[in-house]
CSV table of C-alpha atoms in Angstrom, one decimal:
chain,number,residue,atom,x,y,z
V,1,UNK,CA,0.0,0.0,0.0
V,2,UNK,CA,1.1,3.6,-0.6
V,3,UNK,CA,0.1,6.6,1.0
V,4,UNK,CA,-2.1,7.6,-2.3
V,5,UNK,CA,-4.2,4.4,-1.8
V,6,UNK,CA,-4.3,4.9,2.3
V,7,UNK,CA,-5.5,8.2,1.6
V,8,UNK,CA,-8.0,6.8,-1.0
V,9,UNK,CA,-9.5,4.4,1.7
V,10,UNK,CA,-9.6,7.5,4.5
V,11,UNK,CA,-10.0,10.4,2.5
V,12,UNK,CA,-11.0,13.0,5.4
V,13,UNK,CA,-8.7,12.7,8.2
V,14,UNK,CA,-7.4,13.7,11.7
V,15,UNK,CA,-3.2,13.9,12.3
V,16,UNK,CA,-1.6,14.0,15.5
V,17,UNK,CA,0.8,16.5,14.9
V,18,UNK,CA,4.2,17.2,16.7
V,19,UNK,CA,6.2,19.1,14.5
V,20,UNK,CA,8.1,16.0,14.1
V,21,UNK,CA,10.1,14.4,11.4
V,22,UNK,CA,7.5,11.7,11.0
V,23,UNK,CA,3.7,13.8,11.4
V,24,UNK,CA,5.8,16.6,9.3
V,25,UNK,CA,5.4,14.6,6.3
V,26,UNK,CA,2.7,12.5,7.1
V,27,UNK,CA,0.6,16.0,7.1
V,28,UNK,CA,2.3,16.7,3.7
V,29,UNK,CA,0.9,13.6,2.0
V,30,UNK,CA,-2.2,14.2,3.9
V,31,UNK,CA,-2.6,17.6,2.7
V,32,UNK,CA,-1.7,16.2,-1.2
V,33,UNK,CA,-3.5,13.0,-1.6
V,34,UNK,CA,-6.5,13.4,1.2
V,35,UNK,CA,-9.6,15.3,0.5
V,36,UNK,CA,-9.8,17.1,3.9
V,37,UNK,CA,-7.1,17.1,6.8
V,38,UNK,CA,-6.8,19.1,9.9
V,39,UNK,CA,-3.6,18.9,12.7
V,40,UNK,CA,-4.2,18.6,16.2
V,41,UNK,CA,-1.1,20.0,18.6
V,42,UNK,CA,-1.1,19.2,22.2
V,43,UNK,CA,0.9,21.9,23.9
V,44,UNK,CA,1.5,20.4,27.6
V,45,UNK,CA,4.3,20.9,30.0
V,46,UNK,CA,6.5,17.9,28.4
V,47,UNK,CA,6.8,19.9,25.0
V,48,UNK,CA,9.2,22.8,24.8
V,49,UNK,CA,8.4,25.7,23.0
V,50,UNK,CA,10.3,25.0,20.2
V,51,UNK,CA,8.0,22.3,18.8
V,52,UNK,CA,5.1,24.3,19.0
V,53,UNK,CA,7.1,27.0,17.2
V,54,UNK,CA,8.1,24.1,14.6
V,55,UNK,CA,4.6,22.6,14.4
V,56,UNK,CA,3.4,26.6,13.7
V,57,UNK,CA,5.8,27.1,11.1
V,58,UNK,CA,5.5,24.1,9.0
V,59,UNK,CA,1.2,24.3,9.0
V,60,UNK,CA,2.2,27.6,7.4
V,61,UNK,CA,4.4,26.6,5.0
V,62,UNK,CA,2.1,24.0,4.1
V,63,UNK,CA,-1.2,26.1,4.4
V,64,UNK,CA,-2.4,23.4,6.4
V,65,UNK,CA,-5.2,23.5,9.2
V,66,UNK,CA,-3.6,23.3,12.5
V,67,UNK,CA,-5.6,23.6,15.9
V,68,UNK,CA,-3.7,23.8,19.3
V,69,UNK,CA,-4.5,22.0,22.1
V,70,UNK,CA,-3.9,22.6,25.8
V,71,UNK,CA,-3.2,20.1,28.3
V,72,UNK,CA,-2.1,19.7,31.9
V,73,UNK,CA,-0.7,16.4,32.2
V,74,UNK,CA,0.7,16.6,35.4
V,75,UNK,CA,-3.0,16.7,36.5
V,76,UNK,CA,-3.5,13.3,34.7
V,77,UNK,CA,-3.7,10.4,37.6
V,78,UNK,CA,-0.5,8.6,37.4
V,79,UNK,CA,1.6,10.8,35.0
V,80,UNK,CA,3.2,12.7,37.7
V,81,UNK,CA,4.1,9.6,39.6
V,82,UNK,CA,6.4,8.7,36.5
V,83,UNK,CA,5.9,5.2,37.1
V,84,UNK,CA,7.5,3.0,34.2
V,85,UNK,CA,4.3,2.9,32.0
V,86,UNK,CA,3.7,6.5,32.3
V,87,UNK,CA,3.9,7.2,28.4
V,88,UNK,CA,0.7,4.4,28.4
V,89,UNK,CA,-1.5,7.3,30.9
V,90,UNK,CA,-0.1,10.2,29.1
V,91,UNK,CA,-0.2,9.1,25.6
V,92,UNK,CA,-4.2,7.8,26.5
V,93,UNK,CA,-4.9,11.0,27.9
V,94,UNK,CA,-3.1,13.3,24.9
V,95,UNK,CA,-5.2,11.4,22.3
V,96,UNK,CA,-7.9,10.8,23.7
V,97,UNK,CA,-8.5,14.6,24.0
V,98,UNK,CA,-7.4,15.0,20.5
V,99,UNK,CA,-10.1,12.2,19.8
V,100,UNK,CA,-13.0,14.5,21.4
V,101,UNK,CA,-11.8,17.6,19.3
V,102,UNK,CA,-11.6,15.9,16.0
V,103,UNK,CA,-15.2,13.8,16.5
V,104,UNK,CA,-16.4,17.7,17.1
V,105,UNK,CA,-15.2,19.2,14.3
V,106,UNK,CA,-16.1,16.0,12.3
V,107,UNK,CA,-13.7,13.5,11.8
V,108,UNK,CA,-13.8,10.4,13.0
V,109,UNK,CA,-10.5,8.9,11.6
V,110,UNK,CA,-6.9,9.9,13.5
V,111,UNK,CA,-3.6,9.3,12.2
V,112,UNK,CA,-0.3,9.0,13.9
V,113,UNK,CA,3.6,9.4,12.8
V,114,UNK,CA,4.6,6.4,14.1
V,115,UNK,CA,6.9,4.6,10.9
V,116,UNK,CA,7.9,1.2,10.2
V,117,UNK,CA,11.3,1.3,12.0
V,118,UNK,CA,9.2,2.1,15.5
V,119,UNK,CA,9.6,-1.0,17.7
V,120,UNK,CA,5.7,-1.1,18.3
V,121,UNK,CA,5.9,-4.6,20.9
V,122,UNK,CA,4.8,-4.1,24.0
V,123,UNK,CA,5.7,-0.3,24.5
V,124,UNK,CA,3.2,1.6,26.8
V,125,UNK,CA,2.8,4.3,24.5
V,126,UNK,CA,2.0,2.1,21.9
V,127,UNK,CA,-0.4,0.2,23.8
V,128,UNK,CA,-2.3,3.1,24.3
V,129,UNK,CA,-2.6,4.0,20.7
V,130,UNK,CA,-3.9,0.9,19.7
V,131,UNK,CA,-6.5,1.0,22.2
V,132,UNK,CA,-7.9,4.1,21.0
V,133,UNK,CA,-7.5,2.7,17.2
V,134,UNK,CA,-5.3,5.6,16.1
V,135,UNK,CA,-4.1,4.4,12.8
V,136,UNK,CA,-0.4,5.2,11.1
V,137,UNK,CA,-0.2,5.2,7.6
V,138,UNK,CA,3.4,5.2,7.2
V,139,UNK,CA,4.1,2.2,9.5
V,140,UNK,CA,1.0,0.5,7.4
V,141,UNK,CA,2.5,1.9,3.9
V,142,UNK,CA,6.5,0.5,5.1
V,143,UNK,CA,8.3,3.6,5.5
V,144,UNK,CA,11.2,3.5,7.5
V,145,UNK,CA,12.9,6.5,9.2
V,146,UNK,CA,15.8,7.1,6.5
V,147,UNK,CA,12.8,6.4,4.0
V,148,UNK,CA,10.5,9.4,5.2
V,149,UNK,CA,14.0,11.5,6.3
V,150,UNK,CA,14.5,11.2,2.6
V,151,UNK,CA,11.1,12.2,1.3
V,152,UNK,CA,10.9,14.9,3.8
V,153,UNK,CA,14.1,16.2,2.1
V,154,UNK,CA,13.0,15.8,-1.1
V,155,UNK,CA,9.5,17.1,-0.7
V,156,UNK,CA,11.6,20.6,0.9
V,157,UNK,CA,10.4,20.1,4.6
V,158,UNK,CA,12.9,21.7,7.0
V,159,UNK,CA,12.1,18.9,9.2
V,160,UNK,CA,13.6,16.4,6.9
V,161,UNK,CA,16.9,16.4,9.2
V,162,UNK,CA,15.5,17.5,12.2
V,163,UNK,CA,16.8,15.5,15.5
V,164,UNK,CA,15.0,13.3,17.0
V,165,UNK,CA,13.9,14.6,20.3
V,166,UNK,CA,12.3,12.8,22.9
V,167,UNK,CA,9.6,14.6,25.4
V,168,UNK,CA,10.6,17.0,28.6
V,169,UNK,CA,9.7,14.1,31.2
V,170,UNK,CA,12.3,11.6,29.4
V,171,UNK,CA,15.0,13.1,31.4
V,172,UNK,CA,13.7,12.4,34.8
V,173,UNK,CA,14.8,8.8,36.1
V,174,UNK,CA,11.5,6.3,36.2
V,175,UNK,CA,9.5,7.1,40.2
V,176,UNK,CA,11.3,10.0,40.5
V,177,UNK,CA,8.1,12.7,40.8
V,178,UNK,CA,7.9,15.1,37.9
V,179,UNK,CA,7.1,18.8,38.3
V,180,UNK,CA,6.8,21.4,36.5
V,181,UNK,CA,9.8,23.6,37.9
V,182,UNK,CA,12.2,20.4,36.6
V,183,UNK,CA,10.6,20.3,33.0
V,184,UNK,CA,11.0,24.1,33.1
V,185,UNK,CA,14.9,23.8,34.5
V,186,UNK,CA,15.4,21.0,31.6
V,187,UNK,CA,14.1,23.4,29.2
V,188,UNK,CA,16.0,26.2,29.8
V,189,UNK,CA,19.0,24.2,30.4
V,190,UNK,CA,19.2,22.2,26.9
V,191,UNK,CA,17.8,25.5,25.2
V,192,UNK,CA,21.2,27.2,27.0
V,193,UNK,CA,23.2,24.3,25.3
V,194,UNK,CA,21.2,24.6,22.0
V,195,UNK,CA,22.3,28.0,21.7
V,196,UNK,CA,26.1,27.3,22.2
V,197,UNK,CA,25.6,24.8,19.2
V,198,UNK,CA,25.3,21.7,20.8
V,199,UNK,CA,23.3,19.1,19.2
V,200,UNK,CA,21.6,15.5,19.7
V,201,UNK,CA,22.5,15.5,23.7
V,202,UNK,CA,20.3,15.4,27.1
V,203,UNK,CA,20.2,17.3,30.0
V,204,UNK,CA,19.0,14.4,32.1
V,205,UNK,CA,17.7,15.1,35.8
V,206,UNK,CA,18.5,12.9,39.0
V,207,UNK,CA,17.3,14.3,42.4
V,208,UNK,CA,18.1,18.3,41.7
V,209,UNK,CA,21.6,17.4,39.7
V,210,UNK,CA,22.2,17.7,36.0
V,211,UNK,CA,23.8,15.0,33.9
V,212,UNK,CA,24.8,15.8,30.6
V,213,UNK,CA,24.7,13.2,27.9
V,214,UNK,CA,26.5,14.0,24.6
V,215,UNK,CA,28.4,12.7,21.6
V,216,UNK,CA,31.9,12.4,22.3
V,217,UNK,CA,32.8,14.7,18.8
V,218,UNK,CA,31.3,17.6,21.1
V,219,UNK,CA,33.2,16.8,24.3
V,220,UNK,CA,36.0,19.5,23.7
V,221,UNK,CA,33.3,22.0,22.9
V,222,UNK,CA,31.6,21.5,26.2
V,223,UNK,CA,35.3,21.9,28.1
V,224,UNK,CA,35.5,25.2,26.1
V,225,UNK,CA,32.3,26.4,27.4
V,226,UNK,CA,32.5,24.3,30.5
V,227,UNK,CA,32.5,27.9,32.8
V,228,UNK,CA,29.0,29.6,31.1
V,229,UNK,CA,27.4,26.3,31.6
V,230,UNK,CA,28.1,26.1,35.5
V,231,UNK,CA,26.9,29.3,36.0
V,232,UNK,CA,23.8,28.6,33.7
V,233,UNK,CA,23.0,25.6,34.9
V,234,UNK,CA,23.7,26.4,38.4
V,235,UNK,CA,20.9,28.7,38.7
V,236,UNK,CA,18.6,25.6,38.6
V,237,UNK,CA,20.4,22.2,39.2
V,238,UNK,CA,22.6,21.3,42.6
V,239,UNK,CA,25.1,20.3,40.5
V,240,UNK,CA,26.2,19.7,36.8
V,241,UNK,CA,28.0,16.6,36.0
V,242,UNK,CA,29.1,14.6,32.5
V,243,UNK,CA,27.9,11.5,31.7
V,244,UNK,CA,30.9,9.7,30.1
V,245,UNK,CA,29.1,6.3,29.4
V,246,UNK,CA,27.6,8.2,26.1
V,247,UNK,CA,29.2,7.5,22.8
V,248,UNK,CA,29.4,9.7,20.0
């Protein structure tokens, strides 16, 4: 199957959007091949601001309808706890209230990003997707991560070598409690580091300290700028440490 004949068989359709590699283009071939498409952003305190920017920017460029969503998952029973199947509550709870927006503005068919190199077993996340029958059209169609990386690139989608980038509440260790001041201290932290030109690392949190996870190719650039980073990161972390198990 290709994403002409998926979009044949679901012609109006719902995307879960996240500025992503993946939903980027899956909105692009929605917005080509499907009769009537509309993106659904969940802005909650595990995003940064820079996807919703992202998200923002590619809807524009591809004239595409995108509605914003508003979530407080740390609200949602269980999320905060961070137990080990938290993505399972907060990935039911993000959908599901995409789900109720989309059935009131009509559609009754969602789609997700998730492509055919995505390890769908017995992941939380996943689990919760299936349950709420959110299809994904590039897993069904075959398309692998390089596959859509190269299609993004050849469709001109900025997002075509865009990192991947795993939510805010990733770099707080499984039953640690998450909170909104230490999603809002890893966000200003890896933004800090973004801005020095560091790229595809983690500012990982473990009981008020910061661990930084890098490729090794960047390890003399973080000794050159080892002095601004204390003092930046000092403002909101007990102590700032490397993470030397992390290959380039």
């Amino acid at each position: 199957m290709t994403l002409q004949d998926f979009f044949a068989e679901h012609p109006k359709v719902a995307i879960a959007f996240s500025g992503g590699v993946d939903s980027a283009y899956l909105l692009y071939a929605a917005k080509r091949y499907a009769k009537k498409v509309r993106a659904y952003y969940v802005k909650s305190e595990f995003q940064p601001q820079f996807e919703l920017d992202d998200a923002i920017r590619l809807a524009e460029e591809l004239k595409a309808d995108l509605q914003i969503l508003r979530l407080d998952v740390l609200a949602v029973p269980r999320v905060s706890d961070n137990p080990s199947n938290r993505c399972y509550y907060c990935k039911k709870a993000i959908f599901s209230g995409i789900i109720r927006a989309a059935a009131a503005d009509g559609f009754s068919v969602l789609l997700d990003g998730t492509n055919a190199s995505d390890d769908a077993g017995d992941r939380p996340g996943m689990k919760a997707l299936r349950e709420l029958s959110v299809l994904s059209p590039l897993r069904e169609c075959g398309l692998t991560k390089s596959m859509v990386r190269q299609l993004s690139r050849e469709a001109s989608l900025f997002t075509w070598d865009k990192p991947a980038y795993a939510c805010l509440a990733t770099r707080i260790p499984t039953g640690e409690k998450i909170t909104a001041k230490k999603l809002e201290a890893t966000e200003i932290a890896e933004n800090f580091l973004f801005s020095l030109g560091f790229t595809d690392f983690r500012v990982r949190s473990q009981d008020g300290n910061a661990k930084i996870q890098l490729p090794e190719d960047q390890l003399a650039m973080l000794l050159e700028h080892r002095r601004e980073i204390l003092q930046k990161l000092g403002q909101y972390y007990k102590s700032v440490v490397l993470d030397l198990a992390v290959r380039g």
